[in-house]
Short mmCIF file of C-alpha atoms in Angstrom, two decimals:
data_model
loop_
_atom_site.label_atom_id
_atom_site.label_comp_id
_atom_site.label_asym_id
_atom_site.label_seq_id
_atom_site.Cartn_x
_atom_site.Cartn_y
_atom_site.Cartn_z
CA ALA A 1 0.00 -0.04 -0.03
CA ALA A 2 1.15 3.54 -0.73
CA GLY A 3 2.63 5.43 2.22
CA VAL A 4 3.42 9.02 3.03
CA ILE A 5 6.50 10.09 1.14
CA GLN A 6 8.94 12.76 2.55
CA SER A 7 11.88 14.28 0.83
CA PRO A 8 14.64 14.72 1.40
CA ARG A 9 15.29 12.08 4.03
CA HIS A 10 18.37 13.92 5.23
CA LEU A 11 19.31 17.52 5.03
CA ILE A 12 22.28 19.45 6.28
CA LYS A 13 22.15 23.22 6.39
CA GLU A 14 24.16 25.99 7.94
CA LYS A 15 22.77 28.58 10.33
CA ARG A 16 20.72 31.32 8.67
CA GLU A 17 20.14 29.25 5.56
CA THR A 18 16.73 28.18 4.31
CA ALA A 19 15.34 24.65 3.91
CA THR A 20 12.24 23.24 2.14
CA LEU A 21 10.81 19.92 3.23
CA LYS A 22 8.27 18.11 1.03
CA CYS A 23 5.51 15.72 1.87
CA TYR A 24 3.36 13.62 -0.40
CA PRO A 25 0.34 12.21 1.40
CA ILE A 26 -1.35 8.92 0.81
CA PRO A 27 -3.62 9.17 -2.26
CA ARG A 28 -7.15 10.42 -1.46
CA HIS A 29 -6.01 11.74 1.95
CA ASP A 30 -7.08 15.31 2.27
CA THR A 31 -5.47 16.24 5.62
CA VAL A 32 -1.78 16.81 6.19
CA TYR A 33 0.04 17.42 9.49
CA TRP A 34 3.61 18.52 10.21
CA TYR A 35 5.56 17.67 13.40
CA GLN A 36 8.93 18.40 14.79
CA GLN A 37 10.71 15.99 17.07
CA GLY A 38 13.93 16.98 18.72
CA PRO A 39 16.38 14.45 20.17
CA GLY A 40 14.81 12.64 23.04
CA GLN A 41 11.71 14.70 22.86
CA ASP A 42 8.06 13.98 21.96
CA PRO A 43 6.61 15.03 18.63
CA GLN A 44 5.55 18.65 18.56
CA PHE A 45 2.62 19.61 16.33
CA LEU A 46 3.53 22.43 13.94
CA ILE A 47 0.62 22.91 11.49
CA SER A 48 -2.12 21.06 9.69
CA PHE A 49 -3.96 21.45 6.40
CA TYR A 50 -7.36 20.25 5.42
CA GLU A 51 -8.43 20.43 1.75
CA LYS A 52 -5.57 22.79 0.93
CA MET A 53 -6.51 25.29 3.62
CA GLN A 54 -4.63 25.79 6.86
CA SER A 55 -6.50 24.05 9.61
CA ASP A 56 -4.59 24.50 12.90
CA LYS A 57 -1.34 25.89 14.04
CA GLY A 58 0.74 24.63 16.88
CA SER A 59 4.22 25.67 18.07
CA ILE A 60 5.42 26.73 14.61
CA PRO A 61 7.99 29.49 14.65
CA ASP A 62 7.30 32.59 12.53
CA ARG A 63 10.38 31.65 10.52
CA PHE A 64 8.55 28.66 9.26
CA SER A 65 5.73 28.56 6.73
CA ALA A 66 3.86 25.77 5.03
CA GLN A 67 1.28 25.28 2.38
CA GLN A 68 -0.66 22.47 0.72
CA PHE A 69 -0.89 22.48 -3.02
CA SER A 70 -3.63 21.55 -5.47
CA ASP A 71 -2.28 17.96 -5.75
CA TYR A 72 -2.39 17.74 -1.91
CA HIS A 73 1.33 17.64 -1.39
CA SER A 74 2.63 19.94 1.22
CA GLU A 75 5.90 21.87 1.71
CA LEU A 76 7.36 23.18 4.97
CA ASN A 77 9.63 26.14 4.35
CA MET A 78 12.11 27.10 7.01
CA SER A 79 14.13 30.26 6.98
CA SER A 80 16.96 31.75 9.10
CA LEU A 81 17.74 28.33 10.35
CA GLU A 82 19.02 28.02 13.93
CA LEU A 83 20.93 25.21 15.63
CA GLY A 84 17.84 24.42 17.66
CA ASP A 85 15.92 23.58 14.48
CA SER A 86 17.96 20.38 14.19
CA ALA A 87 15.35 17.67 14.52
CA LEU A 88 13.33 15.03 12.75
CA TYR A 89 10.50 16.46 10.86
CA PHE A 90 7.46 14.21 10.24
CA CYS A 91 4.62 14.62 7.94
CA ALA A 92 1.43 12.70 8.38
CA SER A 93 -1.79 12.38 6.39
CA SER A 94 -5.28 11.27 7.21
CA ALA A 95 -8.44 10.60 5.23
CA ASP A 96 -10.27 13.29 7.23
CA ARG A 97 -9.76 15.48 10.22
CA GLY A 98 -9.47 13.36 13.34
CA HIS A 99 -9.07 10.04 11.63
CA GLU A 100 -6.00 7.93 12.19
CA GLN A 101 -2.84 9.55 10.88
CA TYR A 102 -0.29 7.82 8.78
CA PHE A 103 3.26 9.13 9.32
CA GLY A 104 6.04 9.45 6.81
CA PRO A 105 9.60 8.32 7.51
CA GLY A 106 10.67 11.79 8.43
CA THR A 107 13.32 14.27 7.31
CA ARG A 108 16.34 14.55 9.52
CA LEU A 109 17.46 18.18 9.49
CA THR A 110 20.85 19.04 10.86
CA VAL A 111 21.77 22.67 11.21
CA THR A 112 25.52 23.37 11.64
CA LEU B 1 -7.77 20.10 24.19
CA ALA B 2 -7.86 17.54 26.99
CA LYS B 3 -4.59 17.09 28.75
CA THR B 4 -3.35 13.52 29.14
CA THR B 5 -1.18 11.94 31.69
CA GLN B 6 0.56 8.59 31.31
CA PRO B 7 3.21 6.72 33.22
CA ILE B 8 6.75 7.82 32.14
CA SER B 9 7.98 4.29 31.75
CA MET B 10 6.98 0.60 32.27
CA ASP B 11 8.91 -2.69 32.19
CA SER B 12 7.53 -5.99 31.15
CA TYR B 13 8.67 -9.50 30.09
CA GLU B 14 8.01 -11.25 26.94
CA GLY B 15 4.69 -13.05 26.79
CA GLN B 16 3.03 -10.84 29.44
CA GLU B 17 0.01 -8.68 29.00
CA VAL B 18 0.81 -4.97 29.30
CA ASN B 19 -1.76 -2.37 30.33
CA ILE B 20 -0.99 1.31 29.95
CA THR B 21 -3.45 3.68 31.49
CA CYS B 22 -3.95 7.26 30.33
CA SER B 23 -5.71 9.86 32.42
CA HIS B 24 -7.78 12.56 30.70
CA ASN B 25 -10.00 14.15 33.32
CA ASN B 26 -11.25 16.99 31.21
CA ILE B 27 -12.14 15.05 28.15
CA ALA B 28 -14.94 16.69 26.15
CA THR B 29 -18.05 15.15 24.70
CA ASN B 30 -16.78 15.09 21.15
CA ASP B 31 -13.27 13.89 21.97
CA TYR B 32 -11.93 10.58 20.77
CA ILE B 33 -9.04 8.69 22.31
CA THR B 34 -6.24 7.58 20.01
CA TRP B 35 -3.10 5.62 20.76
CA TYR B 36 0.19 5.62 18.77
CA GLN B 37 3.40 3.63 18.97
CA GLN B 38 6.72 5.05 18.10
CA PHE B 39 10.04 3.35 17.56
CA PRO B 40 13.28 5.39 17.60
CA SER B 41 13.79 7.58 14.54
CA GLN B 42 10.52 6.44 13.06
CA GLY B 43 7.17 8.24 12.77
CA PRO B 44 4.45 7.25 15.19
CA ARG B 45 2.17 4.45 14.09
CA PHE B 46 -1.53 4.28 14.80
CA ILE B 47 -2.60 1.45 17.17
CA ILE B 48 -6.21 1.98 18.01
CA GLN B 49 -8.92 4.62 18.49
CA GLY B 50 -12.12 4.64 20.53
CA TYR B 51 -14.89 6.74 22.03
CA LYS B 52 -16.34 4.58 24.79
CA THR B 53 -16.48 1.03 26.20
CA LYS B 54 -14.16 -1.35 24.46
CA VAL B 55 -12.46 -1.48 21.10
CA THR B 56 -10.41 -4.40 19.91
CA ASN B 57 -8.22 -4.93 16.82
CA GLU B 58 -5.57 -7.37 15.77
CA VAL B 59 -2.89 -5.77 17.89
CA ALA B 60 -4.50 -4.25 20.97
CA SER B 61 -7.54 -3.49 23.02
CA LEU B 62 -8.74 -0.17 24.30
CA PHE B 63 -10.84 0.00 27.45
CA ILE B 64 -12.74 3.18 28.20
CA PRO B 65 -14.90 3.46 31.38
CA ALA B 66 -18.26 5.06 31.36
CA ASP B 67 -17.01 8.42 32.70
CA ARG B 68 -14.26 8.46 29.94
CA LYS B 69 -11.83 10.15 32.30
CA SER B 70 -9.23 7.51 31.60
CA SER B 71 -8.42 4.80 29.09
CA THR B 72 -6.28 1.71 29.11
CA LEU B 73 -4.37 0.29 26.20
CA SER B 74 -3.90 -3.42 26.59
CA LEU B 75 -1.15 -5.24 24.63
CA PRO B 76 -1.55 -8.97 24.84
CA ARG B 77 1.55 -11.17 25.04
CA VAL B 78 4.17 -8.59 24.32
CA SER B 79 7.43 -9.40 22.52
CA LEU B 80 10.81 -7.68 22.56
CA SER B 81 9.72 -5.80 19.37
CA ASP B 82 6.93 -4.03 21.34
CA THR B 83 9.62 -2.02 23.14
CA ALA B 84 8.67 1.49 22.06
CA VAL B 85 7.06 4.71 23.20
CA TYR B 86 3.28 4.70 23.47
CA TYR B 87 1.25 7.90 23.21
CA CYS B 88 -2.30 8.61 24.26
CA LEU B 89 -4.02 11.47 22.41
CA VAL B 90 -7.45 12.98 23.01
CA GLY B 91 -9.04 15.32 20.53
CA ASP B 92 -12.26 16.49 18.84
CA MET B 93 -12.82 14.92 15.44
CA TYR B 94 -15.55 17.20 14.30
CA THR B 95 -14.96 20.86 15.06
CA GLY B 96 -12.50 22.72 12.90
CA GLY B 97 -9.26 20.92 12.41
CA PHE B 98 -7.52 18.42 14.54
CA LYS B 99 -4.69 19.98 16.53
CA THR B 100 -2.80 16.86 17.52
CA ILE B 101 -0.94 17.18 20.80
CA PHE B 102 1.48 14.46 21.75
CA GLY B 103 2.06 14.56 25.52
CA ALA B 104 4.78 12.73 27.29
CA GLY B 105 4.38 9.16 26.21
CA THR B 106 5.08 5.89 28.06
CA ARG B 107 8.32 4.21 27.38
CA LEU B 108 7.78 0.50 27.45
CA PHE B 109 10.74 -1.86 27.87
CA VAL B 110 10.08 -5.49 27.16
CA LYS B 111 12.70 -7.89 28.49
CA ALA B 112 13.49 -11.47 27.53
#
């Protein structure tokens, strides 16, 4: 069965650079979620989209922005990167709001 | 959003039944209870979801008392591969989006 695809899987950036993470949800899933998980921490909800509209925001820094496109894929844009942004970033999709979420393999971002 | 409280960690042995209880005293009428499992460096994986009484699937059972102020995830006959972090989430499936909050999960260690 098709799963959530995230790219790239690994990304190394320097401080103050920008990064773009991509997420391709499971076909026919209309809801996308983004999470950040630092080392040894629990996943932190960043933002969600339902039918290409922003649904909810969590602890997403102002330096980050995201959108969901007409084909339902989503991108998380991160600017002015800081060392503290080093983390695993997960994308998840669901068939509808509140339904079980299917997580991608994550993008490991390292900021040096 | 209802706050959840789970034990920080639990130990078990292979073949035993493990019960992880989650407290959610201020759960709202429309809130559902969802459990996820997470292995290191992987995205969380949906285990089970329920609203009241008992739900069972091929991997776990979820017990929810009448007052719904707590829930218990039951893993029958655990194996070493069940060593993971287990998260209990509570959220409203119907109003607006679904702001998913992962609290501090329960780290389950299964020993041989």
